[in-house]
XYZ file of C-alpha atoms in Angstrom:
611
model
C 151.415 202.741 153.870
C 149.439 199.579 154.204
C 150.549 197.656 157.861
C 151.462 193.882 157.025
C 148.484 191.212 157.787
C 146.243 194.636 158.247
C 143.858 193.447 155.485
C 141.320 190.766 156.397
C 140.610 188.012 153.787
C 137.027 188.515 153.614
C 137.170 192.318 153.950
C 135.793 192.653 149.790
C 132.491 190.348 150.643
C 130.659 192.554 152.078
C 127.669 191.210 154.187
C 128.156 187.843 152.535
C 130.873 187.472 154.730
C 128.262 186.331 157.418
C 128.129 183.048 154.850
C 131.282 181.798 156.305
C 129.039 180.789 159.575
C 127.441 178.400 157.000
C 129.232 175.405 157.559
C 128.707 175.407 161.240
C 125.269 176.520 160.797
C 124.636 173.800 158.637
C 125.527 170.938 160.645
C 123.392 172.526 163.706
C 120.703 172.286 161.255
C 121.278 168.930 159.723
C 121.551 167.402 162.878
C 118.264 169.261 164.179
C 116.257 168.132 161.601
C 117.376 164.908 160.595
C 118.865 162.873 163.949
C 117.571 162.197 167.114
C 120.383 165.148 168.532
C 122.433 167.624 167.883
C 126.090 165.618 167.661
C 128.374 168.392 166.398
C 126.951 170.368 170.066
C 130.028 172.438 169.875
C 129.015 173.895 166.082
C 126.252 175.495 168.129
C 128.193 176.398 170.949
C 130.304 178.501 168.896
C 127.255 179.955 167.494
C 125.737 181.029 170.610
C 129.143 182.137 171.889
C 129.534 184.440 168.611
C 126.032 185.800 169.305
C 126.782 186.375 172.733
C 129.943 188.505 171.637
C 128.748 190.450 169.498
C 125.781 191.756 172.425
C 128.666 192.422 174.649
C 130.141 194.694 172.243
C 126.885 195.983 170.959
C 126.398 196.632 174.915
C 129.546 198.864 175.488
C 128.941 200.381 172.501
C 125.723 201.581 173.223
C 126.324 202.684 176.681
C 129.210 204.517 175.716
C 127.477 206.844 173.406
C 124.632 207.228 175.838
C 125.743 210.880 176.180
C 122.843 211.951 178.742
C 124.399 209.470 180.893
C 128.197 209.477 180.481
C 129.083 212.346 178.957
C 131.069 213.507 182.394
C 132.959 210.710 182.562
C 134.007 210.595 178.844
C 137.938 210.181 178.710
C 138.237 212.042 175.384
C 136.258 214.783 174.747
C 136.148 214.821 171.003
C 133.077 213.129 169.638
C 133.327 209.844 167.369
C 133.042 211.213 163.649
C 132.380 209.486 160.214
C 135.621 208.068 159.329
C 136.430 206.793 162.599
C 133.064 204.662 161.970
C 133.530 203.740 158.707
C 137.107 202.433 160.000
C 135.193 200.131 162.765
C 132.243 199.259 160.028
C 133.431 196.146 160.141
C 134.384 196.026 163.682
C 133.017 191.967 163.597
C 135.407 190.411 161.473
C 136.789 189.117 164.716
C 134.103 186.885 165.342
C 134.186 184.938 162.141
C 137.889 184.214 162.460
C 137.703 183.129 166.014
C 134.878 181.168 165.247
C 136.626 179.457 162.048
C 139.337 178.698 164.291
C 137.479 176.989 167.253
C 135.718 174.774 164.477
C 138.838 173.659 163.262
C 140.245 172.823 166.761
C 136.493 170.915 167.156
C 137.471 168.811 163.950
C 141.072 168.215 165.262
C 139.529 167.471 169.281
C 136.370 165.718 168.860
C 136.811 164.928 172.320
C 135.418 168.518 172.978
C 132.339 167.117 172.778
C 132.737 165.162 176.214
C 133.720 168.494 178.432
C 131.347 168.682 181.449
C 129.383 171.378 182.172
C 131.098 172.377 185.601
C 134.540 171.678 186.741
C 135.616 174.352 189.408
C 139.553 173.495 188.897
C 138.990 174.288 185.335
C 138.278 178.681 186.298
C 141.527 178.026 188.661
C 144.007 176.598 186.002
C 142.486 179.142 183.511
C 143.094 181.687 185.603
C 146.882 181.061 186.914
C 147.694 180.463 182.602
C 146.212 183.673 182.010
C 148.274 185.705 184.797
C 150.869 183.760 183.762
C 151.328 183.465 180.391
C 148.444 185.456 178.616
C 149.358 188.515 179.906
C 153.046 188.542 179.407
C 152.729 187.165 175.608
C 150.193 189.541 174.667
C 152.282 192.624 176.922
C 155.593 191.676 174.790
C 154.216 190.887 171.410
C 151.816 194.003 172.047
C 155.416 195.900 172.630
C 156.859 194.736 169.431
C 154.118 195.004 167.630
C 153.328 199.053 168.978
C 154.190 199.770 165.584
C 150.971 199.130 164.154
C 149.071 201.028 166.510
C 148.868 204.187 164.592
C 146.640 201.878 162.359
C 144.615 201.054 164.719
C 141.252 202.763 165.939
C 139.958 203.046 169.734
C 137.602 200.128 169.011
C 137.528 197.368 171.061
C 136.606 194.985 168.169
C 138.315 196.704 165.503
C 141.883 195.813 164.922
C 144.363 194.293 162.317
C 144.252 190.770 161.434
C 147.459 190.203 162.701
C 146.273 191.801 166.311
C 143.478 189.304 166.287
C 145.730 186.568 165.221
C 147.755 187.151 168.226
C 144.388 187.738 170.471
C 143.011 183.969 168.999
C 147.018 182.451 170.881
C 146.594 184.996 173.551
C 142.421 183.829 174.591
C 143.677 180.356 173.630
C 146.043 178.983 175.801
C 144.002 179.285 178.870
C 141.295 177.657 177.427
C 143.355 174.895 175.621
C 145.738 174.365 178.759
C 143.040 173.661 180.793
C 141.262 171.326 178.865
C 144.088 169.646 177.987
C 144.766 169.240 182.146
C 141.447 167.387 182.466
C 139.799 170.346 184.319
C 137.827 171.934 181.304
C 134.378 172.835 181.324
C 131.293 174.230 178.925
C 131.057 177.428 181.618
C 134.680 178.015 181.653
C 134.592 178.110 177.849
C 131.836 180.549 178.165
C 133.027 182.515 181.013
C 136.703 183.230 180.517
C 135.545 184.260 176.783
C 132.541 186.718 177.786
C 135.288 188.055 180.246
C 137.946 188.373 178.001
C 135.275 190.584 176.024
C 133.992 192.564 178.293
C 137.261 193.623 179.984
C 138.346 194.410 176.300
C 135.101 196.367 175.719
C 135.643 198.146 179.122
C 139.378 199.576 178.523
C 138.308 200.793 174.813
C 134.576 202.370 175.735
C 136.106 206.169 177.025
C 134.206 206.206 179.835
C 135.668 205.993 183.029
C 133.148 204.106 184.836
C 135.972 202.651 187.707
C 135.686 204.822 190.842
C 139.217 205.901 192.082
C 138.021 205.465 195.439
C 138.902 201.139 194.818
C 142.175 202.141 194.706
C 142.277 204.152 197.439
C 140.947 201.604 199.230
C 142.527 198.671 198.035
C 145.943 200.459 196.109
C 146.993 196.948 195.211
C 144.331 196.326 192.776
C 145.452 199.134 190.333
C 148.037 196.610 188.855
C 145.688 194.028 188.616
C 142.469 195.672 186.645
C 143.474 198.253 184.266
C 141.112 201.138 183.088
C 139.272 203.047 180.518
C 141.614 206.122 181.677
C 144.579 203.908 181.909
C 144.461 202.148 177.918
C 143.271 205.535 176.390
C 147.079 206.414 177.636
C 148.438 204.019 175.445
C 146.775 205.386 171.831
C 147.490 209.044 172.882
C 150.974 208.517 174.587
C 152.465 205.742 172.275
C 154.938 204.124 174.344
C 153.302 203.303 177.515
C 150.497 200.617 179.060
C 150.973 197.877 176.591
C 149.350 195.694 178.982
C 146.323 193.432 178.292
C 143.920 193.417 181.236
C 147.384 193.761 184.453
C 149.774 197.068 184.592
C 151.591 194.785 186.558
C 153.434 193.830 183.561
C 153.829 197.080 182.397
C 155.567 198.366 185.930
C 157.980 195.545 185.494
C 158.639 196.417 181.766
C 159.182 199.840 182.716
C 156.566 201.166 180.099
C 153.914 202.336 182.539
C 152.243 206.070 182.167
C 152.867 207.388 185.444
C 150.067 209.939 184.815
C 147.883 206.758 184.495
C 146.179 207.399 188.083
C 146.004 210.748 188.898
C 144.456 211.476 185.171
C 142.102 208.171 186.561
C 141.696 210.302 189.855
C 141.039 213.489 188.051
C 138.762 211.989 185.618
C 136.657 209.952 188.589
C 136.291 212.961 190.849
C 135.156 215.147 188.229
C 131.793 213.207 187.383
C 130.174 214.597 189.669
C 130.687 217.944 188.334
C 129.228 219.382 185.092
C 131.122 219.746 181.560
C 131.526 222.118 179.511
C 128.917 224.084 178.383
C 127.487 224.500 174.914
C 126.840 227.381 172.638
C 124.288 225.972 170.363
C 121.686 223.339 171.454
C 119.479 222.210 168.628
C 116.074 220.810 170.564
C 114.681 217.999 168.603
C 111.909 215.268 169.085
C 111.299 211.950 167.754
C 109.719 211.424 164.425
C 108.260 207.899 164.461
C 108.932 204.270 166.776
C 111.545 203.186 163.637
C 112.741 206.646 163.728
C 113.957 206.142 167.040
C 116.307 203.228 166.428
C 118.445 205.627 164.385
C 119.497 206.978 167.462
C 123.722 206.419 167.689
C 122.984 204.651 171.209
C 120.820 201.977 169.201
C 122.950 201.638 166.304
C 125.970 204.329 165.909
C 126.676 202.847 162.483
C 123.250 203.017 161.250
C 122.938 206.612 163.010
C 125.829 207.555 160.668
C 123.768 206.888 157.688
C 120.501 208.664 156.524
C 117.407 207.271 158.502
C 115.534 204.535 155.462
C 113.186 201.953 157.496
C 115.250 198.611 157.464
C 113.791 195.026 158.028
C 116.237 194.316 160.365
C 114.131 197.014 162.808
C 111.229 195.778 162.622
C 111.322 192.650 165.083
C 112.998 195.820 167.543
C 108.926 197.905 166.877
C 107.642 196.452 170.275
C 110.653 197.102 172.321
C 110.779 200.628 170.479
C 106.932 200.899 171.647
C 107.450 199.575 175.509
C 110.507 202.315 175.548
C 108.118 205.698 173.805
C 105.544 204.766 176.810
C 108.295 204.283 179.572
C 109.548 207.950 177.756
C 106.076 209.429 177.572
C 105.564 208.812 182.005
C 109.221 209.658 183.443
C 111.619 210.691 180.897
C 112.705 214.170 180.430
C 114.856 216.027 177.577
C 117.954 214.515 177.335
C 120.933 214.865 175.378
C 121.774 212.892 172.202
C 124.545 214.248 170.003
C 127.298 217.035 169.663
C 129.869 218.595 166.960
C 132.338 221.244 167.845
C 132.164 224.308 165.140
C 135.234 226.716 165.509
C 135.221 226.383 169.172
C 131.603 226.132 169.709
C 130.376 223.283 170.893
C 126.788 222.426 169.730
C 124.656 219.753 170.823
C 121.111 218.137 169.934
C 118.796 217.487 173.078
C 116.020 215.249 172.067
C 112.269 215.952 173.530
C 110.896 212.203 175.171
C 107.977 212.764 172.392
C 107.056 211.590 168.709
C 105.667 213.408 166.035
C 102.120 211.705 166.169
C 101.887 213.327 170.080
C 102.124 216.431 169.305
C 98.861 216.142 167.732
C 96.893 214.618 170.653
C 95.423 217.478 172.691
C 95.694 216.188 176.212
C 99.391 216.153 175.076
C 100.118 219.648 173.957
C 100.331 221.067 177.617
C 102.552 218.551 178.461
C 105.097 218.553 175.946
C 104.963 222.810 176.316
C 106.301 222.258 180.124
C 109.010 219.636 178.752
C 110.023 222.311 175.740
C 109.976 224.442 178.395
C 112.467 223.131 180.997
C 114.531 222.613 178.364
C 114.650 226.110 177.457
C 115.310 226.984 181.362
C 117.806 224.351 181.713
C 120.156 226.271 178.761
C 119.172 229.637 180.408
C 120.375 228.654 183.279
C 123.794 226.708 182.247
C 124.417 229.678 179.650
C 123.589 228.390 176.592
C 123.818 230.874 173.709
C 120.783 229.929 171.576
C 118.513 227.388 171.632
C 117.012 226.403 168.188
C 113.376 224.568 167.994
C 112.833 221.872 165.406
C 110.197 220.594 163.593
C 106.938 220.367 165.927
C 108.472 221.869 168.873
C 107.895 225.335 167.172
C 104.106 224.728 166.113
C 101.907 227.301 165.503
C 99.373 225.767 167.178
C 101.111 224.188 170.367
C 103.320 227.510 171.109
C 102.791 230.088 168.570
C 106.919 229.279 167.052
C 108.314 229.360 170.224
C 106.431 233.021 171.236
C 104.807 231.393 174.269
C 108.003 230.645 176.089
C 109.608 234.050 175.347
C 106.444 235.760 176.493
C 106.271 233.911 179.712
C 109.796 234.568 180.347
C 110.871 238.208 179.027
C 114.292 237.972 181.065
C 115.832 235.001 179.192
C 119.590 235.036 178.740
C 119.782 232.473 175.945
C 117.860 233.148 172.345
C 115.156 231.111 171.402
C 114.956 230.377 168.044
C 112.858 228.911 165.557
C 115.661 228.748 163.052
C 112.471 229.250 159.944
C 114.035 232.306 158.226
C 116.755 230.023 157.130
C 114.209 227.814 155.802
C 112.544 230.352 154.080
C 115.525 231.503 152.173
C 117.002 228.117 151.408
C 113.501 227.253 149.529
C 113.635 230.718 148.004
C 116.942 230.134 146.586
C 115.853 227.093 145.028
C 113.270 228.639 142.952
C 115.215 230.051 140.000
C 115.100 233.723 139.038
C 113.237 233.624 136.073
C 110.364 231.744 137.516
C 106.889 234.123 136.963
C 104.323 231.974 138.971
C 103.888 229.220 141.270
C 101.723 227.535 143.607
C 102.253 227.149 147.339
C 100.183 225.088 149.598
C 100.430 225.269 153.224
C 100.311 228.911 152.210
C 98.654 230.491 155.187
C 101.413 228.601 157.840
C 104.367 230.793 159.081
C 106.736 229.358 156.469
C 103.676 230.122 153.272
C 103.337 233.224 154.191
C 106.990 234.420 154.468
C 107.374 232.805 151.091
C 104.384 234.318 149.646
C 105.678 237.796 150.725
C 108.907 237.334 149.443
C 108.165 236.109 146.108
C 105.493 238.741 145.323
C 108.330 241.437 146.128
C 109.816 239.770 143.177
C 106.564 240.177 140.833
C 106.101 236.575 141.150
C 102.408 235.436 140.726
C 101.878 233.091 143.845
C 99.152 231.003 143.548
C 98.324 230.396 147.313
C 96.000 227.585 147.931
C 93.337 228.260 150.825
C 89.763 228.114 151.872
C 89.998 230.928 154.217
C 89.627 234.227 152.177
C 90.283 235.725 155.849
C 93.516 234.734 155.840
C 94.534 235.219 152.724
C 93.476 239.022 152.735
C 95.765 239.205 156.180
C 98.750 238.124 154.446
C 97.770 240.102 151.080
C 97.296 243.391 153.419
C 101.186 242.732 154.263
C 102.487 242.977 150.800
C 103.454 246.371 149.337
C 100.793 248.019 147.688
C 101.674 247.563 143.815
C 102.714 243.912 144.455
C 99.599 243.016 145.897
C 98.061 241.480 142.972
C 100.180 239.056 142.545
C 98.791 237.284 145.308
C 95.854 234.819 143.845
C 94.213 233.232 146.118
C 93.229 229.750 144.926
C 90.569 226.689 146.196
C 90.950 223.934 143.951
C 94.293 222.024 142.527
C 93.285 222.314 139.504
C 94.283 225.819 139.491
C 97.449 225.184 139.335
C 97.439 222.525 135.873
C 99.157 225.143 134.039
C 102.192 225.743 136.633
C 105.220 224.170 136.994
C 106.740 224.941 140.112
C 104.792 223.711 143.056
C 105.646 225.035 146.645
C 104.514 222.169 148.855
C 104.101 223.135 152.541
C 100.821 220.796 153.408
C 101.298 217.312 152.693
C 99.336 216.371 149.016
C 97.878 212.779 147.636
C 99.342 211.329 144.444
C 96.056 212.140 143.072
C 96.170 215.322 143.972
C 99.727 215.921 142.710
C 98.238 214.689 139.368
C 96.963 218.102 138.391
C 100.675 219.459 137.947
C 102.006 219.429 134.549
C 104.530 217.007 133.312
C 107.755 218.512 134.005
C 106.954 220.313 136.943
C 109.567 220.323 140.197
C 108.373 220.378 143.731
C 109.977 221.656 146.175
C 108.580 221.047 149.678
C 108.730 221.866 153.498
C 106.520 219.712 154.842
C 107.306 216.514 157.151
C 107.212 214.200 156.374
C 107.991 214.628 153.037
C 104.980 213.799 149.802
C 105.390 210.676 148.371
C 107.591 210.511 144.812
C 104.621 209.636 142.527
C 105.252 211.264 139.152
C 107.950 209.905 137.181
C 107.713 212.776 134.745
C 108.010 215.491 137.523
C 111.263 216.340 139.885
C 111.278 216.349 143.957
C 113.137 218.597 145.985
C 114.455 217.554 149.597
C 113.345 219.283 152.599
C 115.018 222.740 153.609
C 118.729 221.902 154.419
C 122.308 223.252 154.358
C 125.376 221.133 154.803
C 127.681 222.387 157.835
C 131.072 224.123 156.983
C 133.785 221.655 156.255
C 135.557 222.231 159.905
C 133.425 220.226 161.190
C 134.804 218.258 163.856
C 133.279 214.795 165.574
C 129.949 215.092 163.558
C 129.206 211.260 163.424
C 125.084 211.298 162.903
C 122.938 212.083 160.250
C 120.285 214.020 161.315
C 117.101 211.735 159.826
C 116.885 211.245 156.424
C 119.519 213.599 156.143
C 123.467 213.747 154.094
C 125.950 212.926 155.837
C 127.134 216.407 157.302
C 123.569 217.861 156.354
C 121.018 219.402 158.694
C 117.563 220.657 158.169
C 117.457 224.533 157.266
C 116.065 225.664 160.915
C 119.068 223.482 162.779
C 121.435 225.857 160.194
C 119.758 228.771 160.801
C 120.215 228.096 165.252
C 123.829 227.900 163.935
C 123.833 231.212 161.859
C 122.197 232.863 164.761
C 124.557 231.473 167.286
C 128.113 232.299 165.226
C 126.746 236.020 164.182
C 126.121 236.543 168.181
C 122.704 237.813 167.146
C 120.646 239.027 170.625
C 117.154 238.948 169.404
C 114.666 236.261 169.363
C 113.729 234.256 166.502
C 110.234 233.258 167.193
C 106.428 233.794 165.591
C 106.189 235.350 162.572
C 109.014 235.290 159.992
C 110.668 238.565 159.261
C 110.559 239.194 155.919
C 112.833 241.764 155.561
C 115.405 239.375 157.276
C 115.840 236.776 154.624
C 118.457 237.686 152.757
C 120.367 238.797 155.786
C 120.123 235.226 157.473
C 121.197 233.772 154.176
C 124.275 236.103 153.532
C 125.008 235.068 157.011
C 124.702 231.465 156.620
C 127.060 231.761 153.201
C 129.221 234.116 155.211
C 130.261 231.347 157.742
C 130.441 228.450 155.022
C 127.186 226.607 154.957
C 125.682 225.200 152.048
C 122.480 224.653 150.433
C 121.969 221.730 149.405
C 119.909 220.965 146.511
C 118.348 218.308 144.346
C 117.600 220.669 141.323
């Protein structure tokens, strides 16, 4: 069932509902260009005012999913997942009707265009209609209107168009009364609205950020300032705190949560203290400076999508830079997402570093000791496993995570570099009746497990190398009678013939020329080799979409699905929900392959595939 005056007019427009600013844009414009000033002032004061909005909201919204900083005083535990942001997608369609309806009040009162800038009388009179009549119209139609509720989300923005018709009367009358009183003003415009906003903003943002202590000290103010604690009451506990900004209103209409200040209390005192503790913590790092703007605390809707560079990002690339070297001198790991699995809580802590560092040399030590202290910090809170991504389990910088374990034989939790998973998920790509193929990156930890595993299978793997020393190591591995199907190979060209290409080492479009027409490559190398041939097929990198329980996954994690992860994040899981007690790190087992993918099967992941 659809709730009446739900639906807003321009809801099927898409982005081309941001035309509707036209008209006001366009006489800020004409006026600009063509006279001496800007007569219509108020077109661009609702403008500015719009923009100014929409920060405040952007604001709240970022520093309530700021999880390294708030996630103690978080009201509601359970994190923000993808239909809860698809249902606030639109969370702006506020703006354009309020703005739509101040330009028609300009039209009907040009006299707007006289208000002074500063009229002190004006913030009392707006103030004494608010308290009283703001606050009761909104409390009582908000009371007969409770119905629709159960439609609504815990967005401050996002509501019905019949709740924002009521909030356009509600913001108003203040406004309008004092205007019409003589005592208007420009700032009082401004003000009471950027108020209104943030006050709204503040009650919906599930963080308690109000110390209880004010109202210890000053128990009075509690009915004039509600809180986060207090209006997340009224969604979970329909019934109670219909107020707008005053439980004053709600004592004297009998509909106020008495639980509203101890839970405020509770929830206060208990910042200080630390939350719950996770199982799983996946340990990522940034990939690139646009990269990092698909962090939810940038942008949570355009975290919930796969990462693709936008336009719209790249006026943010010098702000991005300024914040990677303010990361790179004082930041430390910090925390950045969660999902709970059956239970388990899992979360993704985010290494201050980007890929291109971890390639510097004077870096390497450093971003050991951070990798490091991360792994300490889940030893010592009791963290289950900790699963390395990407660069964090390098070869080169930490031998796959075997420095750290080495350095610290007592560790409770399991470090893991989650790369048998991988392993397996590419291996299961290939199909069965596939009798050669040709695998570059073949000496890396990931080549060689692949290489073994495929020869077991009297596969011919054509493994692409200059060092014959190497090659021999990994040949000398292989059983016996399957050691000839190990060819090692110098030159792309050997592989003109073969149509399934392993890609582990990142290849040219020229160099991708020398596979025949019709060939598929599948890959595990970041980031992933350009889509040149039209006449050949790409895989994705190693992934595996999470079981369908799921619950408050609202991320996608890069250029990931929606509900995907890369292979070595799944195979952290895996090790984590089989309560495995052995490291993961260096060298990939062989023989442990098809265990880890049973496993992962076993607890309903899935591989995702292109093919």
């Amino acid at each position: 069932m659809v709730a009446p005056l739900s639906a807003w007019p321009w809801e099927n427009l898409g982005v081309f509902k941001y035309l509707l600013y036209g008209p006001l844009a366009a006489k800020v414009l004409y006026s600009w260009i063509y006279e001496d000033s800007i007569k219509d002032l108020w077109c661009l004061h609702i403008l500015v005012i719009c923009a100014l909005r929409g920060l405040i909201h952007q604001l709240w919204n970022s520093y309530s999913t700021t999880l390294f900083l708030i996630r103690n005083r978080r009201i509601k535990q359970e994190g923000v997942d993808f239909k809860q942001i698809d249902r606030e997608w639109d969370w702006d369609n506020f703006l354009i009707l309020h703005a739509l309806l101040a330009y028609m009040a300009c039209l009907i009162f040009p006299s707007l265009d006289d208000l002074p800038l500063w009229n002190p009388k004006g913030f009392i009179t707006l103030l004494f209609l608010h308290v009283t009549v703001s606050e009761p119209l909104y409390y009582w139609a908000h009371r007969l209107t409770s119905a629709y509720d159960k439609f609504l989300s815990a967005a401050a923005g996002h509501a019905t168009f019949l709740e924002h018709l009521i909030l356009c009367v509600v913001i108003g009358i203040p406004m309008a009364g004092s205007i019409m009183m003589g005592y208007g003003s420009t700032s009082m415009v401004y003000g009471y609205v950027s108020a209104f906003d943030f006050l709204r903003c503040l009650g919906h943002s599930n963080v308690e950020v109000v110390p209880h202590e004010v109202f210890n000290k000053l128990p009075f103010l509690k009915y004039f300032l509600y809180t986060p604690t207090y209006h997340s009451l009224h969604h979970t506990e329909m019934g109670t705190n219909f107020c707008l900004f005053m439980p004053l209103f709600d004592s004297m209409g009998n509909t106020l949560n008495r639980n509203s200040w101890h839970l405020h209390k509770k929830i206060s005192s208990d910042s200080a203290k630390n939350g719950r503790v996770p199982d799983f913590v996946f340990l990522a790092h940034g990939v690139d400076l646009t990269s990092s703007m698909h962090a939810p605390f940038v942008f949570r809707s355009f975290a919930s999508v796969p990462f693709s560079t936008r336009i719209f990002l790249l006026p943010l690339l010098p702000v991005a830079f300024l914040v990677m070297l303010i990361m790179w001198a004082w930041s430390k790991t910090f925390l950045i997402s969660f999902y709970n699995l059956r239970g388990h809580l899992h979360q993704t802590w985010v290494v201050p570093r980007f890929g291109f560092q971890y390639f510097l040399p004077f870096a390497m030590e450093g971003i050991n000791k951070r990798i490091e202290e991360a792994i300490l910090r889940a030893d010592r809170i009791g963290v289950k496993v900790i699963s390395l991504a990407a660069l964090n389990k390098n070869e080169a910088l930490n031998g796959g995570g075997t420095l750290f374990v080495e350095k610290h034989p007592h560790l409770k939790v399991r470090v893991v570099h989650g790369n048998t998973l991988t392993a397996a998920v590419i291996l299961n790509e290939i199909p069965k009746d596939v009798e050669e193929v040709f695998l570059t990156g073949a000496t890396s930890k990931l080549g060689r497990a692949i290489a073994l595993y495929l020869c077991r299978r009297r596969v011919r793997v054509l493994m692409l190398t200059l060092s014959t020393e190497r090659f021999q190591k990994i040949q000398r591995e292989a059983p016996a009678d399957c050691q000839n199907y190990l060819v090692q190979v110098t030159k792309y060209q050997a592989a003109q013939n073969c149509k399934t290409w392993i890609v582990g080492k990142w290849i040219t479009p020229r160099q991708q020329g020398w596979a025949p027409s019709g060939t598929h490559f599948h890959q595990f190398v970041v980031p992933p080799i350009l889509a040149f041939r039209r006449d050949c097929t790409y895989g994705d990198l190693a992934a595996m979409r999470l079981p369908d329980d799921v619950e408050g996954l609202g991320s996608c994690e890069y250029t990931m699905e929606r509900g995907v992860v890369h292979a070595c994040h799944a195979g952290g899981v895996v090790h984590q929900l089989e309560g495995w007690t052995h490291h993961e790190v260096g060298a990939i087992d062989v023989d442990r392959i098809d265990i880890v993918w049973k496993a992962a099967l076993k607890h309903g992941l899935r591989p995702v595939s292109s093919m």
